[in-house]
mmCIF file of C-alpha atoms in Angstrom:
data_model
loop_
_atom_site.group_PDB
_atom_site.id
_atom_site.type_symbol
_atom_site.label_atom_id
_atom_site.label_comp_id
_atom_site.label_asym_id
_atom_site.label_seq_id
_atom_site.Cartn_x
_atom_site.Cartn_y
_atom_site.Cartn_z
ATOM 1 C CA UNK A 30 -32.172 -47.266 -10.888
ATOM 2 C CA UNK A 31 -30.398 -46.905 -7.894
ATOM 3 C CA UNK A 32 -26.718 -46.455 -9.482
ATOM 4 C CA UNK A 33 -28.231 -44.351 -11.976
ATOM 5 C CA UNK A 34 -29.102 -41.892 -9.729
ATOM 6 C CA UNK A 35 -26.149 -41.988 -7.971
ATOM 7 C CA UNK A 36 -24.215 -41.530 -11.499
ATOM 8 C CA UNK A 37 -26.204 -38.711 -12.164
ATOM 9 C CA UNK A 38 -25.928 -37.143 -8.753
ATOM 10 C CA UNK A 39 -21.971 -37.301 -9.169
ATOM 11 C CA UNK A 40 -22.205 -35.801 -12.870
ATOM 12 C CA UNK A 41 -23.955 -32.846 -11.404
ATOM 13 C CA UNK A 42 -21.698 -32.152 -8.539
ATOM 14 C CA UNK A 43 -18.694 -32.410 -11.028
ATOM 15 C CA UNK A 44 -20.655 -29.736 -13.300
ATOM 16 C CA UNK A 45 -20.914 -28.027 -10.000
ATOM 17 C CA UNK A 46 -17.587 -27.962 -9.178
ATOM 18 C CA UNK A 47 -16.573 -27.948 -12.776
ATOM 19 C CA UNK A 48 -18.701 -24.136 -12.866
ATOM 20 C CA UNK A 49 -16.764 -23.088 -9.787
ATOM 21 C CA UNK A 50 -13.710 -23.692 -11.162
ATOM 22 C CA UNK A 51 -14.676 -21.507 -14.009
ATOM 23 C CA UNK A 52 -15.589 -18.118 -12.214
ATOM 24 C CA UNK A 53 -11.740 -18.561 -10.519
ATOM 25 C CA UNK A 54 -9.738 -19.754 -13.542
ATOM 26 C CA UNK A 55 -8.863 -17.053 -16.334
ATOM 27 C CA UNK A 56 -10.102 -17.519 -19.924
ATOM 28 C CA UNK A 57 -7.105 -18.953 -21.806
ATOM 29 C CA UNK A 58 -4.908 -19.837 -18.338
ATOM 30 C CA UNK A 59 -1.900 -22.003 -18.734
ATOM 31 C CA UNK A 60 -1.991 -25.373 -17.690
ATOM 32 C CA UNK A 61 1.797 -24.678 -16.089
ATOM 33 C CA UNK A 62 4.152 -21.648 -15.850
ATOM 34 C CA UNK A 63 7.782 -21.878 -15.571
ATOM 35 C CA UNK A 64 8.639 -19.058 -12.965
ATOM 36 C CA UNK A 65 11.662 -16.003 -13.925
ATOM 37 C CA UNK A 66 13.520 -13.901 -12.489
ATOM 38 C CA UNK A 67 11.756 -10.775 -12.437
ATOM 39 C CA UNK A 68 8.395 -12.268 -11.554
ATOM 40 C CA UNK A 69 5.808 -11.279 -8.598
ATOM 41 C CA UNK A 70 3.381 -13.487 -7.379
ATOM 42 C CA UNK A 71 0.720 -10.817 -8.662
ATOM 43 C CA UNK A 72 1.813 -11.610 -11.962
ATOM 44 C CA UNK A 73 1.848 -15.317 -11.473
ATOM 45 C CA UNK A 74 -1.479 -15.250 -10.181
ATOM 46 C CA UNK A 75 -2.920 -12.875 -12.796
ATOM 47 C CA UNK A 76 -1.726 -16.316 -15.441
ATOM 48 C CA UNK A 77 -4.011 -18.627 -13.971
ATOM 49 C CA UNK A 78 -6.955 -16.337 -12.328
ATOM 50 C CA UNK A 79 -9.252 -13.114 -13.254
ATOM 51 C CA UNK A 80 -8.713 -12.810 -9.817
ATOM 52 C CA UNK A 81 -5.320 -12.734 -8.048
ATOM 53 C CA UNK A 82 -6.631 -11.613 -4.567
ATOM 54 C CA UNK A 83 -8.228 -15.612 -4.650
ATOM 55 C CA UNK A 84 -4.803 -16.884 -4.733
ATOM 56 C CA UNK A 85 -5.004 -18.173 -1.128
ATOM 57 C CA UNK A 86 -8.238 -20.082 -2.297
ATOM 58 C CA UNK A 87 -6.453 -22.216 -5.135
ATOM 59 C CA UNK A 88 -2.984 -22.384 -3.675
ATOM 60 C CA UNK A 89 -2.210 -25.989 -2.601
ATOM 61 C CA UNK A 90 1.453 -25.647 -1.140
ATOM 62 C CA UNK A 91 3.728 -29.502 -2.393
ATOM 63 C CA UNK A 92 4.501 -30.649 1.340
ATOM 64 C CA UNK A 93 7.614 -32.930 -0.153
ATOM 65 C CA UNK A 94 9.184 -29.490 -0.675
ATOM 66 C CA UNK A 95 11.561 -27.245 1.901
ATOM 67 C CA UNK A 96 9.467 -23.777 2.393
ATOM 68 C CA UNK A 97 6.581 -25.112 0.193
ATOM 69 C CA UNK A 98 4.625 -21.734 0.420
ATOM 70 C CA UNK A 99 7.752 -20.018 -1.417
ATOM 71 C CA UNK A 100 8.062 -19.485 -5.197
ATOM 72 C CA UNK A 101 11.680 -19.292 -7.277
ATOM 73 C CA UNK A 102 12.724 -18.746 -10.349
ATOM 74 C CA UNK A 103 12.926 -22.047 -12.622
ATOM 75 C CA UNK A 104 9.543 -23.507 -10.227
ATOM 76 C CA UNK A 105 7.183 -25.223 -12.432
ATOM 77 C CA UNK A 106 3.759 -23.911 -11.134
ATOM 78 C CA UNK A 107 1.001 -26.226 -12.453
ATOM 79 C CA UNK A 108 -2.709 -26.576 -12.163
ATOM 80 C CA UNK A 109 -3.826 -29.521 -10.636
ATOM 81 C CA UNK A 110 -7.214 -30.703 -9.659
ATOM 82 C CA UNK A 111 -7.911 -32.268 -6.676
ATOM 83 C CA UNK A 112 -11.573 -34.221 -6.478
ATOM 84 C CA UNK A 113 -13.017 -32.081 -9.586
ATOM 85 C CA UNK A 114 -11.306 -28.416 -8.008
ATOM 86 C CA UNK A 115 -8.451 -26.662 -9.496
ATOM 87 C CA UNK A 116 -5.506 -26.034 -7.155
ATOM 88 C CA UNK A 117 -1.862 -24.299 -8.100
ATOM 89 C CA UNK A 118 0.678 -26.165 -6.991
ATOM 90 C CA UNK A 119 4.721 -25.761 -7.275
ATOM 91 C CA UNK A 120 7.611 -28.316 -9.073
ATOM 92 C CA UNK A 121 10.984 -27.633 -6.685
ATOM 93 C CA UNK A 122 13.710 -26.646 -9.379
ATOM 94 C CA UNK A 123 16.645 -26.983 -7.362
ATOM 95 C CA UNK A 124 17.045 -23.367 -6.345
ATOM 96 C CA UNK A 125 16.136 -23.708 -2.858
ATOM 97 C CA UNK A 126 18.909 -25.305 -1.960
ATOM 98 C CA UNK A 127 21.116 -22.831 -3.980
ATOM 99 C CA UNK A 128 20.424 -19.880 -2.212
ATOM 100 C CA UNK A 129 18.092 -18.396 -4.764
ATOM 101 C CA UNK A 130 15.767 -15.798 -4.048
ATOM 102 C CA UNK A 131 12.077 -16.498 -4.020
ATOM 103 C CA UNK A 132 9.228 -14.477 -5.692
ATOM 104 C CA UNK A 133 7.804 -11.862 -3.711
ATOM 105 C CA UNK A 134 4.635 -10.365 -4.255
ATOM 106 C CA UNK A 135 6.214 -6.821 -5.689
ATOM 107 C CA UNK A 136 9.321 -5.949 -7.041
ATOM 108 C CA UNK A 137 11.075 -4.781 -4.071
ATOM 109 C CA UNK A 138 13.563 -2.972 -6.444
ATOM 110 C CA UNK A 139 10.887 -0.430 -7.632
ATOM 111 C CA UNK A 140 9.372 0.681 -4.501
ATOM 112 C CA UNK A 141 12.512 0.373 -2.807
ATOM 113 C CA UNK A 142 12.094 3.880 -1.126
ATOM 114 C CA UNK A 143 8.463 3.005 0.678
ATOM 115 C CA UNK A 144 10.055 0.033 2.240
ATOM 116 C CA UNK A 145 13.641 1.907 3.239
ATOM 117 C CA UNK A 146 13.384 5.216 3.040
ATOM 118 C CA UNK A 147 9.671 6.245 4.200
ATOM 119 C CA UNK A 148 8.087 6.098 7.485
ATOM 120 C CA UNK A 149 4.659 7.247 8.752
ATOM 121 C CA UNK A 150 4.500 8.678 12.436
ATOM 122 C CA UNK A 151 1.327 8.965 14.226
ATOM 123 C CA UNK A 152 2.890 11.196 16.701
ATOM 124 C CA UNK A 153 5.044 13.969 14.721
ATOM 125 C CA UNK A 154 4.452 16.259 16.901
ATOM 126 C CA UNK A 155 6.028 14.779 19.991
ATOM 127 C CA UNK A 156 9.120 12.787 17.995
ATOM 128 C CA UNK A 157 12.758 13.808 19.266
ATOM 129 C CA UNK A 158 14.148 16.502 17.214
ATOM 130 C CA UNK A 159 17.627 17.788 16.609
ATOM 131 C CA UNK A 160 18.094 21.071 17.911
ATOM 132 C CA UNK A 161 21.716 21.627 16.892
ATOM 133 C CA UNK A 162 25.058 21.049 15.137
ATOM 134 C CA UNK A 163 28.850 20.416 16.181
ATOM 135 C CA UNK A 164 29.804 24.150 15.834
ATOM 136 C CA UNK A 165 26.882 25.360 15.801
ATOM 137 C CA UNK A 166 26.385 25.060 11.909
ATOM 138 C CA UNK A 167 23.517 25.350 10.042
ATOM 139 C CA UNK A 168 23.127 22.233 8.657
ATOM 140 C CA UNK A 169 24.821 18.952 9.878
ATOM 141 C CA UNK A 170 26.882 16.408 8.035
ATOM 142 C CA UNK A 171 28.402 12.877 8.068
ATOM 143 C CA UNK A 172 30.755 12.385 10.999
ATOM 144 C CA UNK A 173 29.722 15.451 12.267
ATOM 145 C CA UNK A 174 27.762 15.338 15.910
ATOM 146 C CA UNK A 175 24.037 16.895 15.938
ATOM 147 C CA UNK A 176 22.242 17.502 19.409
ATOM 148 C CA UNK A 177 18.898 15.867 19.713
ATOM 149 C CA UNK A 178 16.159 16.788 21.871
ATOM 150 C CA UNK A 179 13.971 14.563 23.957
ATOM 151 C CA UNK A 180 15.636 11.215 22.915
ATOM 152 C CA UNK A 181 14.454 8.379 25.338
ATOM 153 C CA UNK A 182 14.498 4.464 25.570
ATOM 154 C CA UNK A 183 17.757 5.009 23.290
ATOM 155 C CA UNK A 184 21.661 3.658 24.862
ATOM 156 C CA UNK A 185 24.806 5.094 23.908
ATOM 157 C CA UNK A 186 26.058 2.703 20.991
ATOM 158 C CA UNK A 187 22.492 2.282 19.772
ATOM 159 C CA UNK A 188 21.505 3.421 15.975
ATOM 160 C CA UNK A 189 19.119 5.901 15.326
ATOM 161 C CA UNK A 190 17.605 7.122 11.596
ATOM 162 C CA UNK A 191 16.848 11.197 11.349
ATOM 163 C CA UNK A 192 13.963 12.420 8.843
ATOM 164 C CA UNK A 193 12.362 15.170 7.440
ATOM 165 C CA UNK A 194 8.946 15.740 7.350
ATOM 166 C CA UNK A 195 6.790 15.828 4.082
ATOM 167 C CA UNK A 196 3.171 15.576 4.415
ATOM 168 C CA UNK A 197 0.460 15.487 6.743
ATOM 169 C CA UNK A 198 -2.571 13.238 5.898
ATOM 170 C CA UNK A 199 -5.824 13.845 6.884
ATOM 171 C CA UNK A 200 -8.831 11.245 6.338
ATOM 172 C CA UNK A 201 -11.307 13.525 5.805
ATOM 173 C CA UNK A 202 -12.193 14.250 1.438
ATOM 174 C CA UNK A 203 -12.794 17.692 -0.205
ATOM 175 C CA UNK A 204 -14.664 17.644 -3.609
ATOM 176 C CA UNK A 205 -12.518 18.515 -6.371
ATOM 177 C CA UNK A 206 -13.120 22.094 -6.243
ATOM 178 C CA UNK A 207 -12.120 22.236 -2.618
ATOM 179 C CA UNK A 208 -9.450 19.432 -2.399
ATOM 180 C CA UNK A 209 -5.913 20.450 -0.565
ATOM 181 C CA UNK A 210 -3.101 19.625 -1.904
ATOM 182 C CA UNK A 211 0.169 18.486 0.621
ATOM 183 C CA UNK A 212 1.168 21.304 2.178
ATOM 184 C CA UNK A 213 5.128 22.129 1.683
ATOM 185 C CA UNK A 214 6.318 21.603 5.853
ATOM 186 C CA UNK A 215 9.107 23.843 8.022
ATOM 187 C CA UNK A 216 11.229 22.401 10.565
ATOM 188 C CA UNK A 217 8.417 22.505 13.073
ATOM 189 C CA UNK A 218 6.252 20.397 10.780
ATOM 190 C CA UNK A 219 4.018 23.427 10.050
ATOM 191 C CA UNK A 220 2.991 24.850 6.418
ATOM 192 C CA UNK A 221 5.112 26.520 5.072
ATOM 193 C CA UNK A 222 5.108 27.484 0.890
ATOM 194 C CA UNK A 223 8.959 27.786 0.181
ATOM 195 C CA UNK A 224 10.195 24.515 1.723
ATOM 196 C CA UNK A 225 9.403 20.730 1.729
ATOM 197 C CA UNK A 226 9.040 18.194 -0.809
ATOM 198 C CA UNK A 227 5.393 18.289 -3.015
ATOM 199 C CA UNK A 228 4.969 14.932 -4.172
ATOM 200 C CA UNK A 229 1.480 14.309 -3.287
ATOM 201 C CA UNK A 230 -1.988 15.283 -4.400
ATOM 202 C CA UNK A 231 -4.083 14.606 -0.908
ATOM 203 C CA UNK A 232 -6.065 16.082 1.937
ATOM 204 C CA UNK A 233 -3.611 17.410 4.340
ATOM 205 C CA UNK A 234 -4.350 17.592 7.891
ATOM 206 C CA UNK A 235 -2.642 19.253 11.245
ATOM 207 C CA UNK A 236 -1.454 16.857 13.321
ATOM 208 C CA UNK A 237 -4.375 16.405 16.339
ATOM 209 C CA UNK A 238 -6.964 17.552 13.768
ATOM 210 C CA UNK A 239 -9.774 15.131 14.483
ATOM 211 C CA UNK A 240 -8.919 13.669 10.702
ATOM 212 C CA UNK A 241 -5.278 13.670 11.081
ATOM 213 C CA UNK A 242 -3.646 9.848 10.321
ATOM 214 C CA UNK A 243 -0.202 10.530 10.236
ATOM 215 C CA UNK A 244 2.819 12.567 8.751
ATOM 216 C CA UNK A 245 4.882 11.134 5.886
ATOM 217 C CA UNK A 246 8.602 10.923 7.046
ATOM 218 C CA UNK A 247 12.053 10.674 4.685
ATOM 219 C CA UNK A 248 14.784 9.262 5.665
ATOM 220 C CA UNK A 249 17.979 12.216 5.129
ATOM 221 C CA UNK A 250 20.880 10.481 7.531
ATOM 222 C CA UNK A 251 21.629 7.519 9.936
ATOM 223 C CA UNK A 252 23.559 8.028 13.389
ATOM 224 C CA UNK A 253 24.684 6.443 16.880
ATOM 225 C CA UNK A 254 23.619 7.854 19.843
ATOM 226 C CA UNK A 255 27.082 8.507 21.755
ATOM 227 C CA UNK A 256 26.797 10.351 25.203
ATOM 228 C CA UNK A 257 23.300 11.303 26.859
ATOM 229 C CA UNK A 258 23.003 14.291 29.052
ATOM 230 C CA UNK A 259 19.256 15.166 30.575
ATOM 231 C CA UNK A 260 17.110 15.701 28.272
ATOM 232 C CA UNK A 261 19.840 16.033 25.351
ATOM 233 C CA UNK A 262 21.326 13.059 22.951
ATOM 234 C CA UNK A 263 24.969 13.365 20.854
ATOM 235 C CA UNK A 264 24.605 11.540 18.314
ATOM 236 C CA UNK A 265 27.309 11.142 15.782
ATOM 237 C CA UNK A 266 25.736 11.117 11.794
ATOM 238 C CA UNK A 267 27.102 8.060 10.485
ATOM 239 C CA UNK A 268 25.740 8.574 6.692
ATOM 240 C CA UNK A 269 23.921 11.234 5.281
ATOM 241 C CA UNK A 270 21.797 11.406 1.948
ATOM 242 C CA UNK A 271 21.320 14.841 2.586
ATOM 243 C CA UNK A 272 22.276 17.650 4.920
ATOM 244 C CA UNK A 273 20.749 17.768 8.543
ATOM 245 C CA UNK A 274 18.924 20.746 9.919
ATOM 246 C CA UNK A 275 17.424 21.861 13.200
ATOM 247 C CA UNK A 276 13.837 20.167 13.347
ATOM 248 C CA UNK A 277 14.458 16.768 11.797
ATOM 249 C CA UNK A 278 13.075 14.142 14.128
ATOM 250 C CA UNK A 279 15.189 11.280 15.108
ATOM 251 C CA UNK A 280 13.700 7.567 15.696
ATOM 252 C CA UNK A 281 15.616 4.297 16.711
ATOM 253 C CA UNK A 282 16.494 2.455 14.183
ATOM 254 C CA UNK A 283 13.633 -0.259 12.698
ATOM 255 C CA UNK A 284 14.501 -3.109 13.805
ATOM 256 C CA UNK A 285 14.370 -5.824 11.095
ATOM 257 C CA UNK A 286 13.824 -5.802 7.520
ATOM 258 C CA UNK A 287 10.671 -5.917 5.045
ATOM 259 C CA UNK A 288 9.118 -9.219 4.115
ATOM 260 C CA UNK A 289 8.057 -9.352 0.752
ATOM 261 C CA UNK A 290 6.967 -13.298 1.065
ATOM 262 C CA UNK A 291 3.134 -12.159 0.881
ATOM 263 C CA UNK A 292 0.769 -12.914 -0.886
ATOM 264 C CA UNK A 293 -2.741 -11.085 -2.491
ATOM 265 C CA UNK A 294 -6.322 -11.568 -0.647
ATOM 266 C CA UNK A 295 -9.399 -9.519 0.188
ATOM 267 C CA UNK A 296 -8.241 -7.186 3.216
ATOM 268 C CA UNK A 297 -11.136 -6.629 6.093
ATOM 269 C CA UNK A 298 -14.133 -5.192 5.653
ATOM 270 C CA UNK A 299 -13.908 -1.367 5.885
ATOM 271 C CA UNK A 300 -17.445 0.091 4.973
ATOM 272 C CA UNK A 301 -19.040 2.132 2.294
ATOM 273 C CA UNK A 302 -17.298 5.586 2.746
ATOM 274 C CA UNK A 303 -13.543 4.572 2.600
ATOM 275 C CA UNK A 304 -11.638 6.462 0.114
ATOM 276 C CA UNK A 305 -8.183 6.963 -1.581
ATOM 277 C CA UNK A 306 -6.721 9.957 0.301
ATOM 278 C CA UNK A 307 -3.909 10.259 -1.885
ATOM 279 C CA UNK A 308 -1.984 9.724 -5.019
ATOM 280 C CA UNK A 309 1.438 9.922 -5.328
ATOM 281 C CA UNK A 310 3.574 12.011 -8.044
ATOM 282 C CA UNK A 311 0.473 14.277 -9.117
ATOM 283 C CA UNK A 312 -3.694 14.534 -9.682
ATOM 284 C CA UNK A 313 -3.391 10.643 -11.378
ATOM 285 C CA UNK A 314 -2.695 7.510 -10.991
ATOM 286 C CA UNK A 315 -2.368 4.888 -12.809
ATOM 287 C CA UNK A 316 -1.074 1.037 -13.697
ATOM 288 C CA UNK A 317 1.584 0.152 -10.459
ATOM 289 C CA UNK A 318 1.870 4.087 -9.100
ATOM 290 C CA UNK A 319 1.314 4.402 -5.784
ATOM 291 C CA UNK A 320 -1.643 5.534 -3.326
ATOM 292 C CA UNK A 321 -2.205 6.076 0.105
ATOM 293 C CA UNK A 322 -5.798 4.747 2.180
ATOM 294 C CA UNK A 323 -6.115 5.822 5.685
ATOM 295 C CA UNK A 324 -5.998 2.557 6.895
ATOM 296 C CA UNK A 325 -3.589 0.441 8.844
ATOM 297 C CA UNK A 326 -2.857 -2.078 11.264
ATOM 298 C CA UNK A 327 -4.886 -0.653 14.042
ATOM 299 C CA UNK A 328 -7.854 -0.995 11.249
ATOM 300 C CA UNK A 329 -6.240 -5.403 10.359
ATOM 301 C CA UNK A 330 -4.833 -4.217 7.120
ATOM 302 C CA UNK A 331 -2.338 -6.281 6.132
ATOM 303 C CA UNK A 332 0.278 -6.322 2.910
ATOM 304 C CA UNK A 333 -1.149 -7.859 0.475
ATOM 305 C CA UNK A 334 -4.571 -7.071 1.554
ATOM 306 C CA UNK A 335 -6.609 -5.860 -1.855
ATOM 307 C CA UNK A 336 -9.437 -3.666 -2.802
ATOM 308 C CA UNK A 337 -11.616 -2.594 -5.773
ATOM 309 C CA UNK A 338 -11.347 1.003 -6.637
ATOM 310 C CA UNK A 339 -14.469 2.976 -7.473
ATOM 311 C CA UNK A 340 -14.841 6.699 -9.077
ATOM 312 C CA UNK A 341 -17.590 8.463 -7.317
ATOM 313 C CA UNK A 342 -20.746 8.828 -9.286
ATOM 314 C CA UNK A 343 -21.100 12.765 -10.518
ATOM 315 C CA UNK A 344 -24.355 14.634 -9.340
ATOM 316 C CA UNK A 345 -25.925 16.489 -12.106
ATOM 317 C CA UNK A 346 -29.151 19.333 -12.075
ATOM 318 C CA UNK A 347 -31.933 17.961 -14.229
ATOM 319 C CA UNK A 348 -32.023 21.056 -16.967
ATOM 320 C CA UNK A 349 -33.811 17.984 -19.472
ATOM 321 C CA UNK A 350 -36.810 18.062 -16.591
ATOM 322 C CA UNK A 351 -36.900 21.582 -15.587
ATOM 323 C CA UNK A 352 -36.260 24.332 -17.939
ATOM 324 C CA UNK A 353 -35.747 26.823 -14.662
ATOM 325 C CA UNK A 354 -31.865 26.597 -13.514
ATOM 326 C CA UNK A 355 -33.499 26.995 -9.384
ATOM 327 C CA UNK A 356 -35.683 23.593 -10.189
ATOM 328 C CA UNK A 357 -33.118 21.514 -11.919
ATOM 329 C CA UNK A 358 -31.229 22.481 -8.751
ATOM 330 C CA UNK A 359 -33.138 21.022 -6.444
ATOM 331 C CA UNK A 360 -33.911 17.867 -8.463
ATOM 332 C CA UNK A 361 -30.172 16.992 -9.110
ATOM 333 C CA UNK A 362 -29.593 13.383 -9.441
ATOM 334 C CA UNK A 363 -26.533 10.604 -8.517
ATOM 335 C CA UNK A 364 -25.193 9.031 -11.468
ATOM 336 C CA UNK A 365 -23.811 5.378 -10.418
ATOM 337 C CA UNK A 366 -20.362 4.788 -9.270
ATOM 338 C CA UNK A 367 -18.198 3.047 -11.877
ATOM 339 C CA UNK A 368 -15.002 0.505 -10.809
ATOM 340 C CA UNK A 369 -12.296 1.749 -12.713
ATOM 341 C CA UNK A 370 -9.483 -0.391 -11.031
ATOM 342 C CA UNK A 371 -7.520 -2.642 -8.285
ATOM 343 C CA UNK A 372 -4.910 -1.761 -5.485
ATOM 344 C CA UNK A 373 -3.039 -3.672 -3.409
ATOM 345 C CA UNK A 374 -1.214 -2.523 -0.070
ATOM 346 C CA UNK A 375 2.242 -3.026 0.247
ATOM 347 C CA UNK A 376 3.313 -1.498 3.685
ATOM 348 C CA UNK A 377 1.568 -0.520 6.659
ATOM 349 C CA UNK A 378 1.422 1.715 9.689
ATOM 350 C CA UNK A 379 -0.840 2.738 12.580
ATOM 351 C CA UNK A 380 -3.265 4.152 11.076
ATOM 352 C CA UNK A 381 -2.397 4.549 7.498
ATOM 353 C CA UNK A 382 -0.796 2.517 4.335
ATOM 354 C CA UNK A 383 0.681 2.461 0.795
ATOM 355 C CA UNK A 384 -0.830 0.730 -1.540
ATOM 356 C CA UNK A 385 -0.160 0.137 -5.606
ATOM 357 C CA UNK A 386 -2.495 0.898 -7.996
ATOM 358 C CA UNK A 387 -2.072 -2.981 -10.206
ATOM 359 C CA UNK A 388 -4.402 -2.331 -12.456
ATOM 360 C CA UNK A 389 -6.855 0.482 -13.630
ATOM 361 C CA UNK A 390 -9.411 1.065 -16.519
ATOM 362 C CA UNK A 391 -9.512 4.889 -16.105
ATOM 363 C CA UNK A 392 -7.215 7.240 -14.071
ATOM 364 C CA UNK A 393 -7.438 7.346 -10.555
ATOM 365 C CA UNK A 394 -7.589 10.194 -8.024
ATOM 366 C CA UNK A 395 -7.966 11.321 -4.265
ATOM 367 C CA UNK A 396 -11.385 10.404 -3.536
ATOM 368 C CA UNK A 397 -12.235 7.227 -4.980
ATOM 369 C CA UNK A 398 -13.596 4.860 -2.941
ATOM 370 C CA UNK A 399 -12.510 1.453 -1.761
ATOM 371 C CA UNK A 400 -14.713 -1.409 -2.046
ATOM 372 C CA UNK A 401 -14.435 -5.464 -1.439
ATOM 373 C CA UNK A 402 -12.157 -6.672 -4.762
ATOM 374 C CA UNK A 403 -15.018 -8.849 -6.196
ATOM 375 C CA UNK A 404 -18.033 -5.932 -5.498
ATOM 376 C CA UNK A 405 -19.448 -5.224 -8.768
#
């Protein structure tokens, strides 16, 4: 009786586990994937699981293996399970001692500019700015010297990257009626309708407006800082991807490179009122385009960190119930909010970060909110 009991307990922990392994596993999943070039460890993820965000949960990284947390092309990845639980686990094909390239979790290719080109300042305002040109010229070029103002904690011989302003984002949302779109900027960072780049739909904010999160910076030129006089820098433009002009702000140059060796998982808990504040290229976004959440590293995001997407329920006057337009008015009701998609965050700042849109039922706009990735 005994060892029946004990047979049956284990039979119902297996179904346990067994019903676990389930809810994580995809309908249809491989039972091994032979990694290509090209891949992203979203994609790999999205073979096995509904849910690529539980990667970290089912990852089981082959210790007999150099860097065993790394993925290349020609890896085996295989399911495995370990005491009744599924686990992913990598095959070494030889390319990591080839100097192949592992898998990141995006195609750095794509978003190339967001990781190079793009930087978000808290502090616009207050950045050096270049104040002048050799010659006094409008515009400065490559090998040409521009005149910076206010450059500190920089050495003569020591890089520096010049951009342009583009947008100001502010966290707080305007309905749809009332939304602002991104302001074009001037040199001093201030609106300004002839100028700029318009490349976002968002809420745009003054920098030290109480909702203010940071202004979007290009990249136009690279430089080296060679003679420093009070409160004035020479710096010498070293390459240029477009002409220089008085009011670009000028930043040492990032030290280091971007790590794509990430991987997806449920960022930090942010509340109930979080929203998209803005969506690249337009009104819409959709499959892999590009959003912005005003959240960063001072908030624990991290890349890779993912959240559900939700459109906000419409409110709607009850004309069924009251045949008076002033009652259905008053009685208006919430309809429910709908998920219509998943984003992952890619690159960080302060107080804000980028995030791609991976996958999305309907299109997605400023506004939406941001929820756990598994709240339904």
């Amino acid at each position: 009786m005994r060892k029946l009991l004990i047979a049956l307990t284990m039979s119902a922990s297996l179904l346990v586990m067994q019903s676990a392994a389930a809810d994580v596993l995809k309908t249809g999943h491989p039972t091994e994937y032979v990694v290509v070039k090209g891949d992203t460890l979203w994609d790999i993820a999205g073979r096995f699981l509904d849910k690529p965000w539980q990667w970290p949960q089912i990852w089981k990284g082959n210790p007999q293996i150099k860097n065993p947390n790394l993925i290349y092309p020609g890896d085996v990845v295989r399911l495995v399970y370990i005491d009744g639980k599924p686990y992913l686990t990598v095959n070494d094909s030889g390319a990591r001692g080839t100097g192949g390239t592992p898998v990141g979790a995006i195609d750095t290719s794509v978003y190339r500019a967001y990781l190079k080109d793009l930087r978000i300042s808290s502090d616009f305002k207050t950045m050096p700015y270049v104040l002048g040109t050799e010659e006094g010229h409008l515009l400065g070029t490559t090998d040409k010297a521009i005149y910076v103002h206010g450059l500190q904690d920089v050495g003569v011989g020591e890089n520096v990257e010049i951009f342009r302003a583009t947008a100001h984002f502010g966290s707080g949302y305007m309905d749809g009626h009332n939304r602002l779109s991104t302001s074009h900027l001037d040199a001093r960072g201030d609106r300004l309708a002839l100028d700029g780049e318009h490349v976002w739909n968002t809420t745009s904010d003054k920098p030290g407006s109480r909702t203010y999160v940071g202004t979007e910076m290009v990249r136009v030129a690279n430089g080296v800082v060679s003679k420093l006089k009070g409160d004035t820098a020479t710096v010498i433009v070293t390459d240029a991807n477009r002409e220089i002009r008085q009011g670009d702000r000028v930043a040492p140059a990032a030290a280091g490179g971007y790590d794509p060796y990430y991987y997806p998982s449920p960022g930090p808990d942010i509340g109930a009122e979080m929203r998209i504040i803005a969506v690249r290229d337009g009104m819409i976004a959709g499959g892999r385009t590009i959003v912005a959440i005003p959240l960063g590293s001072l908030q624990g995001i991290k890349n890779g960190n993912t959240y559900s997407i939700w459109r906000p329920g419409d409110v709607e006057a009850d004309r069924i119930k009251h045949d008076n337009e002033i009652a259905a008015q008053s009685d208006r009701k919430h309809m429910p909010q709908e998920r219509v998609g998943t984003l992952m965050v890619f690159r960080t700042f302060d107080k804000l970060s980028y995030a791609i849109v991976m996958n999305n039922a309907l299109p997605i706009m400023p506004g939406y909110f941001l929820r756990h990735p598994d709240a339904n």
